[in-house]
XYZ file of C-alpha atoms in Angstrom:
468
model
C 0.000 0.000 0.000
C 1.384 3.188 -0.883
C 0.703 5.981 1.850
C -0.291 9.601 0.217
C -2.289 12.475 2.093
C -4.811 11.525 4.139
C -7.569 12.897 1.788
C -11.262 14.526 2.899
C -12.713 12.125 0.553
C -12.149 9.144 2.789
C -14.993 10.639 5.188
C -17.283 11.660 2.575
C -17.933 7.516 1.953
C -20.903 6.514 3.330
C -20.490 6.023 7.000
C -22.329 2.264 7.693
C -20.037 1.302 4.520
C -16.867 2.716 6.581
C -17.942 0.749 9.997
C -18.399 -2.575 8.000
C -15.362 -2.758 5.788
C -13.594 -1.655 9.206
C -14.826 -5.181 10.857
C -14.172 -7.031 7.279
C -10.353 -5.054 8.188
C -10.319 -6.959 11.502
C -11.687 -10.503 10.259
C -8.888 -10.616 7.466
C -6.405 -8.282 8.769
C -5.901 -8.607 12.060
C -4.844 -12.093 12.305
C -5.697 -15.954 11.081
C -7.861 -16.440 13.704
C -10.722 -13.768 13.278
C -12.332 -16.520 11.374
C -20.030 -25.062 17.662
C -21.933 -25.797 19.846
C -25.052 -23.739 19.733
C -26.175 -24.274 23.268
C -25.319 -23.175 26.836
C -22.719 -25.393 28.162
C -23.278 -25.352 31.766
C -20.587 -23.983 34.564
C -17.866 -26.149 35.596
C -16.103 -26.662 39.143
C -12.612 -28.509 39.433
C -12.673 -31.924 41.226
C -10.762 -31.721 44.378
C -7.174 -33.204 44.541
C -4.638 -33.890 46.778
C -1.561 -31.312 46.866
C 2.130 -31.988 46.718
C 4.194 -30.724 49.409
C 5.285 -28.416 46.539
C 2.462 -27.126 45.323
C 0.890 -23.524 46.204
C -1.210 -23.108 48.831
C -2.370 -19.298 47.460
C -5.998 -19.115 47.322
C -6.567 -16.430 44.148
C -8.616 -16.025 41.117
C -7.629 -18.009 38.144
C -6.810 -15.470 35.280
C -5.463 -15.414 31.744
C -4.023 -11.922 31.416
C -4.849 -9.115 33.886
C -7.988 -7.370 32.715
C -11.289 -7.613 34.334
C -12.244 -8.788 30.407
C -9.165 -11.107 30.517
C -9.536 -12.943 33.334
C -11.253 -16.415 33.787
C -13.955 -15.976 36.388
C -14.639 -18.240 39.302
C -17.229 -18.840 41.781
C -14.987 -19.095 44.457
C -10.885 -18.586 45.355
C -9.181 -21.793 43.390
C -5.583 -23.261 44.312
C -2.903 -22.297 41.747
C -1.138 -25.688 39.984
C 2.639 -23.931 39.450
C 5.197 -25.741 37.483
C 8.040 -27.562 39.182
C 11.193 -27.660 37.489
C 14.623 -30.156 38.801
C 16.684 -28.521 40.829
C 19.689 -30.638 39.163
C 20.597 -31.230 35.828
C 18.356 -34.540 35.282
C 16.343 -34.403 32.168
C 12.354 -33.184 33.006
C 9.676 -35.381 31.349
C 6.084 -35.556 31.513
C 5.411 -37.140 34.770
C 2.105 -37.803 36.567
C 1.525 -34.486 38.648
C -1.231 -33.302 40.886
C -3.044 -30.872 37.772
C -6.744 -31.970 37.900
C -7.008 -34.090 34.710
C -11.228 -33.118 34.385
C -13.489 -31.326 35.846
C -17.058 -31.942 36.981
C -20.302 -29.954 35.733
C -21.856 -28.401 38.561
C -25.440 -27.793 38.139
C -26.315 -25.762 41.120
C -23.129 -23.287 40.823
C -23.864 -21.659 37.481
C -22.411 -18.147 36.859
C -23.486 -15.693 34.545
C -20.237 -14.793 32.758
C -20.473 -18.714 31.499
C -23.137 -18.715 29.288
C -21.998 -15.439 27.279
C -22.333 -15.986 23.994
C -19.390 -16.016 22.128
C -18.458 -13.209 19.355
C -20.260 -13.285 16.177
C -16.766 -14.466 14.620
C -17.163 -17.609 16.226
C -19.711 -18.272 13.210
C -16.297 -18.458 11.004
C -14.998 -21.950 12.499
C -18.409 -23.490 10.545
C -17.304 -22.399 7.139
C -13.568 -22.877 7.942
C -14.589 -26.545 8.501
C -16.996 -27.155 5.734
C -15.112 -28.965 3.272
C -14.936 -31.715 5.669
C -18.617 -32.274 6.555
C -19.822 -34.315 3.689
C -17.229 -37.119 4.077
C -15.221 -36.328 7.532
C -11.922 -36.364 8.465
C -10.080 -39.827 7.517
C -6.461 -40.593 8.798
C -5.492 -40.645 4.829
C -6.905 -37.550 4.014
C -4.498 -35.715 6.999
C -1.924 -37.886 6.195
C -2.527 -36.029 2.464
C -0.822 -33.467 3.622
C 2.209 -34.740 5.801
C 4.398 -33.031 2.993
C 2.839 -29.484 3.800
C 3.180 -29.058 7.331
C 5.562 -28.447 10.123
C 4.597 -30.571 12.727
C 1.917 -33.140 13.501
C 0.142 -32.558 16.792
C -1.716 -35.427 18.548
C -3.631 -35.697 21.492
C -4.475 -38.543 23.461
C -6.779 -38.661 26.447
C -4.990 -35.281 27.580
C -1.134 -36.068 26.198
C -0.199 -34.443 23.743
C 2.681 -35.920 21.503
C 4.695 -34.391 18.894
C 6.067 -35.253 15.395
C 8.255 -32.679 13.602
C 8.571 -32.578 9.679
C 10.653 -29.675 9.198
C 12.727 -26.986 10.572
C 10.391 -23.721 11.737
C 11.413 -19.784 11.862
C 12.415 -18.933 15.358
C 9.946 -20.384 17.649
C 6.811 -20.251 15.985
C 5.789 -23.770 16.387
C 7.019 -23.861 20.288
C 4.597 -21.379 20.978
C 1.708 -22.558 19.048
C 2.059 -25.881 21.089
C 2.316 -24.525 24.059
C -0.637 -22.318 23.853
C -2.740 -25.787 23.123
C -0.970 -27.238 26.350
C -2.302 -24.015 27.937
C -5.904 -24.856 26.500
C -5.218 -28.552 27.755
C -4.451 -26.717 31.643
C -8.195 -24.253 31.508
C -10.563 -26.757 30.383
C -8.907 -30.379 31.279
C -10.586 -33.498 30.043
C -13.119 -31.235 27.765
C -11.266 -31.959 24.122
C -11.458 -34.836 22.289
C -8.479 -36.903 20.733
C -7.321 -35.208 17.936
C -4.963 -35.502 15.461
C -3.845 -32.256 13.761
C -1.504 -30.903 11.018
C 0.494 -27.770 11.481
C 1.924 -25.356 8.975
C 4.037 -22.481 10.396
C 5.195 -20.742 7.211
C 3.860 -17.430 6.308
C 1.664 -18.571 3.185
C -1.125 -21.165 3.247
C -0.494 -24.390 1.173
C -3.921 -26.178 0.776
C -4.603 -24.706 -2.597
C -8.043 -25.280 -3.533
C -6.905 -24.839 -7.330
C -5.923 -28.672 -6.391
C -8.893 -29.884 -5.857
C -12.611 -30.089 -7.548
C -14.097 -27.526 -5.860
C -16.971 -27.458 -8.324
C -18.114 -30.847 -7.303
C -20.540 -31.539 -4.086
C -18.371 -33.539 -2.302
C -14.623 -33.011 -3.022
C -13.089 -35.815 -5.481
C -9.677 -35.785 -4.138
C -9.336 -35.894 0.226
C -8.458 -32.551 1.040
C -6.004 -32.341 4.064
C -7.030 -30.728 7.028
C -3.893 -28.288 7.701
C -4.198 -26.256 10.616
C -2.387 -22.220 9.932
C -1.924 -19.001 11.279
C -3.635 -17.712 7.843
C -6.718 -18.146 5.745
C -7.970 -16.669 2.178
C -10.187 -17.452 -0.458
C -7.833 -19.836 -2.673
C -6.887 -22.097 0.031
C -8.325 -24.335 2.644
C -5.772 -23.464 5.243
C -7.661 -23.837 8.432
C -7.433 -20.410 10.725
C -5.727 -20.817 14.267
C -4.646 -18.819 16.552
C -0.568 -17.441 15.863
C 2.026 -18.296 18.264
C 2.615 -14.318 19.377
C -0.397 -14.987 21.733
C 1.592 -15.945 23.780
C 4.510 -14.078 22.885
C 7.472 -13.098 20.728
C 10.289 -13.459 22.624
C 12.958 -12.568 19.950
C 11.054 -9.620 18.982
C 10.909 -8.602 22.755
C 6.946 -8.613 22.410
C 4.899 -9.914 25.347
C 2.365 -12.452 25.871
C -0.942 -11.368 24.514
C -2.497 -11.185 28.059
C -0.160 -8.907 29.218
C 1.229 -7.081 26.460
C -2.715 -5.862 25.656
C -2.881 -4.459 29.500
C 0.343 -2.665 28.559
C -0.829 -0.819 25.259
C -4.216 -0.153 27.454
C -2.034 1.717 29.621
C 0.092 3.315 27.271
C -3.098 4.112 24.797
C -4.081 6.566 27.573
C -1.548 8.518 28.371
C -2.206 10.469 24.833
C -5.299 10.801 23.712
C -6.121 10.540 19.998
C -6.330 14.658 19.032
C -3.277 15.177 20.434
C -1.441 12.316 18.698
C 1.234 12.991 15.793
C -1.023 13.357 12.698
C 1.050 11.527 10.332
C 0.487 7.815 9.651
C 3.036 5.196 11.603
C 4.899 2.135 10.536
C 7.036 0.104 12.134
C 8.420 -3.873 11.178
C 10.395 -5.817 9.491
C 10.405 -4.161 5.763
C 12.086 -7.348 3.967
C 9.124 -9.329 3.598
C 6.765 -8.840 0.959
C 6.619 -5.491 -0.415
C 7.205 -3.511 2.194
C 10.830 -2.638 1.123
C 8.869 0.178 -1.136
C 7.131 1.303 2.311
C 10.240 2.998 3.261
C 9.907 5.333 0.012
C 7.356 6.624 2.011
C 8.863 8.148 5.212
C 8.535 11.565 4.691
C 6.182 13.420 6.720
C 6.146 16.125 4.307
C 5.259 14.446 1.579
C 3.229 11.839 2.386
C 2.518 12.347 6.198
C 4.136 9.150 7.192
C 6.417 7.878 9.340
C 7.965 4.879 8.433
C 10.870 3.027 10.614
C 12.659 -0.393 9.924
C 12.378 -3.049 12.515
C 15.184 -4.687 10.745
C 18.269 -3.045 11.035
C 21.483 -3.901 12.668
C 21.216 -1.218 15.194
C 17.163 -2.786 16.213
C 18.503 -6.326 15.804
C 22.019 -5.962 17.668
C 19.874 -4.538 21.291
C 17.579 -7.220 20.631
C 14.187 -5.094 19.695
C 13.987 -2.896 22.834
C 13.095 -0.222 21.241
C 10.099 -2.044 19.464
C 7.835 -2.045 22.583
C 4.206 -1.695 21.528
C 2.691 -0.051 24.242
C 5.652 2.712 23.607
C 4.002 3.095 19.969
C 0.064 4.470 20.669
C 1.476 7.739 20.102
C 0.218 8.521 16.046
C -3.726 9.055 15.230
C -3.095 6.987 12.310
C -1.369 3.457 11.874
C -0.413 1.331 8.539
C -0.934 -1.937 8.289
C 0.976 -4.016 6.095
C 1.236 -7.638 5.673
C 4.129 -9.311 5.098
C 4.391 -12.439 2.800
C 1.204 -13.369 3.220
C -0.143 -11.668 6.862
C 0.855 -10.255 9.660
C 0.730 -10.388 13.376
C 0.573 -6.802 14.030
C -3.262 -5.977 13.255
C -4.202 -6.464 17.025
C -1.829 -4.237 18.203
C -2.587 -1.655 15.913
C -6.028 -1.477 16.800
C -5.373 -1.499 20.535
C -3.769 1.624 20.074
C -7.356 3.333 18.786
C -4.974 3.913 15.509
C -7.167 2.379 13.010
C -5.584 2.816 9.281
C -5.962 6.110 7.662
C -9.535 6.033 9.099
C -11.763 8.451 11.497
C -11.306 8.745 15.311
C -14.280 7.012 16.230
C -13.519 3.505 13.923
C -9.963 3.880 15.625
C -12.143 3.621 18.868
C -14.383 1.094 17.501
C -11.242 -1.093 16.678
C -9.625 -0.821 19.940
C -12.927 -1.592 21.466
C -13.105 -4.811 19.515
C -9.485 -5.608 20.238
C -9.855 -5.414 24.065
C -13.828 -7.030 24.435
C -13.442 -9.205 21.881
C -10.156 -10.728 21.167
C -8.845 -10.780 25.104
C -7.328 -13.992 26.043
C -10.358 -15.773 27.287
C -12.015 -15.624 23.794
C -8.796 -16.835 22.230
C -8.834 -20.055 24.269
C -12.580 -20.297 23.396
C -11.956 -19.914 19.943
C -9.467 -22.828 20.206
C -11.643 -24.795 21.911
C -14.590 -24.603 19.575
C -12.171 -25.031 16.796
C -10.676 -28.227 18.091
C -13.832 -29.883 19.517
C -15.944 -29.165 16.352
C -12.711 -30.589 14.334
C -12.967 -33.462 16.082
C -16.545 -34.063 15.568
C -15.382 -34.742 12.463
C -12.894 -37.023 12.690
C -13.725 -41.017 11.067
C -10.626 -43.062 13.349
C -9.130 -43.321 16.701
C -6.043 -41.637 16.881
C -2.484 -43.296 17.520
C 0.960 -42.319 18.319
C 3.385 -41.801 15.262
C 6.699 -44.528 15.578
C 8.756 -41.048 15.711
C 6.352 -38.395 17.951
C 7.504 -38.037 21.857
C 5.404 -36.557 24.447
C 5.386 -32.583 25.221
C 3.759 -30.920 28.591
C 4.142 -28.045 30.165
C 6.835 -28.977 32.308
C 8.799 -30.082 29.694
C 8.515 -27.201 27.493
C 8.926 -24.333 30.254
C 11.828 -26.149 32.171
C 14.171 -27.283 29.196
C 14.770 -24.008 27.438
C 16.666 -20.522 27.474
C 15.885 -18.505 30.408
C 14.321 -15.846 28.050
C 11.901 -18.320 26.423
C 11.466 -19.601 29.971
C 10.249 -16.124 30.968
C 8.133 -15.754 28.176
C 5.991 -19.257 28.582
C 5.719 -18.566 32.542
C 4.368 -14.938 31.804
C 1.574 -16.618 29.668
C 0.863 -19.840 31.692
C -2.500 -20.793 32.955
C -2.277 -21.816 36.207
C -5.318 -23.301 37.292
C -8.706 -25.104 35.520
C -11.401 -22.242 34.340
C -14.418 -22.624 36.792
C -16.512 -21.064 33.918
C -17.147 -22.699 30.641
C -16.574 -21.106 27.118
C -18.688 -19.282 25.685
C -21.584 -20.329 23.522
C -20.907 -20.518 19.951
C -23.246 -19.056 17.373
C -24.723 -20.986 14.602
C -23.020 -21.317 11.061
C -24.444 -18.592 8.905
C -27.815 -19.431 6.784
C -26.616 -19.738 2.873
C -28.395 -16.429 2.207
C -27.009 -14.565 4.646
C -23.533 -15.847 3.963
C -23.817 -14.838 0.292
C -25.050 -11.326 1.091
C -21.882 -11.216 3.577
C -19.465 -12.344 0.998
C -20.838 -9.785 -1.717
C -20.722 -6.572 0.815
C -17.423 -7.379 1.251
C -16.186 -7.787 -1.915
C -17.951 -4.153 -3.175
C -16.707 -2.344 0.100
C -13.187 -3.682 -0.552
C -13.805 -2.482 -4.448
C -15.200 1.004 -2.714
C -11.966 1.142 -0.236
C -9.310 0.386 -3.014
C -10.661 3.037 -5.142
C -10.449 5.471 -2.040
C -6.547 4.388 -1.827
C -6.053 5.696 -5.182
C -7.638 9.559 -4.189
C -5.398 12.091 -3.791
């Protein structure tokens, strides 16, 4: 995107049109996952369990972040499960520990804050799934697509066990598992067994060019592949990116905490008083975002426009890319790399919507920080996973070559830094709540309509880029 003067014309569209291609923004933009159960599952309660002389004994709240929004609500104080690392040098494996392994449905302790419904983006996990309703998921149409991914990812009556493919960028994949042994730790014994396949590239690789997409039920077995990005010419399943949970060589904090933090530092200016130029900042040698940095010149095209990637960011290891630091422009660009990019939430947070009016950039950050907190992230991935395995036609096993991953091991054996990073984001207790309540798939009609506003805003908004 090429960033000119911020032109009157972009306020003379018609405001609904504005509001909706500014949600359309979030659902592609802002990350994979903006992508069933229609009922009210009812409130849980853990099962009591005996303590180990090392566990904690503090009696607080169960949270997931910090914010009232954030946290996991309970009925009642619950006991915190910490991890427990060797003292010595011995190798840590997944050993039996005292974590309640389910927990019970307790009729008579209902709370209120369980049986929210769950944001209308929920409604995307339905068509995200539908190629695989007709004929379900069969262990050789994942297999189909062991040469795509990263990792396989299997879980069995609460283990989870891993099988690698191929080398991934930084630590992309460590995260991504260990925010699904997070999931595993707030609602124990609630998923299925599942058997999953992982890319953790930038660009999806289920191209639906492939396969007869004309036909009612798909010819060829298309493979279920599980990614941090979804579009129209693939069937890349949506899922959550690791940076939930943190990006610890970009110095960026776990979701949970790092959203408390912009919060904070969203307030201290407000949005008139903000530089009036538009604001980049990231890695410019992905995509095209190399021609972004023709760009920085706030006299000619109001922008500011800063490389994440040079020697002098990469040598003091990103401290100068803290987000919270960055809510200081009215206006913010968004840019995706090779295929997407992580930074959409934390744009938004900042009430610096792109090149758009002061009251979408609140809208935005009001989305960001009701609707997209930590404890709808974990719901998400729980719908996603339970409805996914729904649809699965076999029993899962374990791979010759897969070995067991838990918390403990992946918090314990690793760089202090990472260590940090996993600890900041760990949930430490079950949720006595349940998640939310899914909404149903969208009516045929209705999606159509959708799916044809969108495409004529995005005409409308692409002709607006071009004013001026």
């Amino acid at each position: 995107m090429v960033v000119g003067k911020i032109d009157m014309a972009w306020f003379t569209v018609n405001k609904k049109k504005i509001l909706f291609y500014f949600y359309i923004f979030l659902f592609l933009g802002c990350i994979l996952l903006v992508r069933r159960f229609d009922h009210t599952v009812p409130s849980i309660k853990i099962t009591n369990y005996s303590k180990s002389p090392d566990s904690s004994n503090k009696n607080i709240p169960t949270s997931v972040g910090n914010t009232p929004k954030n946290a996991i609500h309970s009925s009642k104080a619950t006991t915190e499960y910490p991890i427990i690392c060797p003292t010595t040098s011995t190798n840590q494996t997944c050993l039996k520990t005292n974590y309640p392994t389910t927990i019970e449905v307790n009729e008579a302790n209902i709370i209120s804050s369980s049986i929210d419904s769950c944001p209308n983006y929920f409604r995307w996990i339905h068509e995200d799934l539908r190629p695989w309703v007709s004929k379900g998921i069969t262990k050789e149409s994942l297999e189909a697509g062991k040469n795509f991914a990263s990792f396989r990812l299997i879980i069995l009556e609460g283990r989870v066990f891993l099988q690698r493919y191929k080398s991934i960028y930084e630590t992309r994949d460590m995260f991504t598992i260990w925010g699904i042994l997070q999931l595993l730790r707030l609602y124990p014994g609630k998923l299925p067994d599942l058997d999953l396949m992982f890319e953790s590239g930038d660009k999806p690789v289920i191209k639906k060019f492939d396969y007869d997409e004309a036909a009612a039920n798909y010819t060829s077995p298309v493979p279920p592949m599980f990614h941090y990005f979804g579009d129209d010419q693939h069937f890349d399943i949506p899922f959550p990116d690791w940076s939930f949970w943190g990006w610890h060589e970009k110095n960026i904090k776990p979701w949970g905490t790092q959203l408390n933090d912009i919060i904070e530092g969203n307030q201290k200016v407000k949005w008139v008083n903000r530089v009036p130029y538009a604001y980049w900042k990231g890695n410019s040698l992905t995509g095209n975002r190399r021609d972004l940095l023709r760009c920085n010149s706030t006299r000619a095209s109001k922008a500011q426009i800063y490389d994440q990637s040079s020697p002098e960011e990469v040598n003091h290891g990103f401290k100068q890319s803290n987000m919270a630091a960055q809510c200081t422009h009215r206006y913010k660009i968004f840019m995706e790399g090779k295929a997407w990019s992580t930074s959409g939430k934390y744009i938004q947070a900042c009430d610096s919507m792109l090149l758009l009016a002061q009251e979408i950039a609140k809208g935005g950050s009001k989305f960001i920080t009701e609707e997209l907190n930590m404890k709808y992230i974990y719901d998400y991935m729980f719908h996603l996973l339970n409805e996914y395995g729904k649809l699965m036609k076999y029993k899962p096993t374990i791979p010759p070559n897969a070995v067991e991953v838990c918390t403990e091991t992946m918090a314990c054996k690793t760089s202090l830094k990472d260590k940090e990073w996993k600890l900041n984001s760990l949930v430490k207790a079950p949720s006595q709540t349940s998640p939310c309540s899914i909404p149903p798939a969208y009516d045929p009609h209705h999606l159509q309509t959708f799916l044809k506003t969108k495409e004529e805003i995005l005409r409308d908004v692409e002709g607006l880029s071009r004013v001026g």
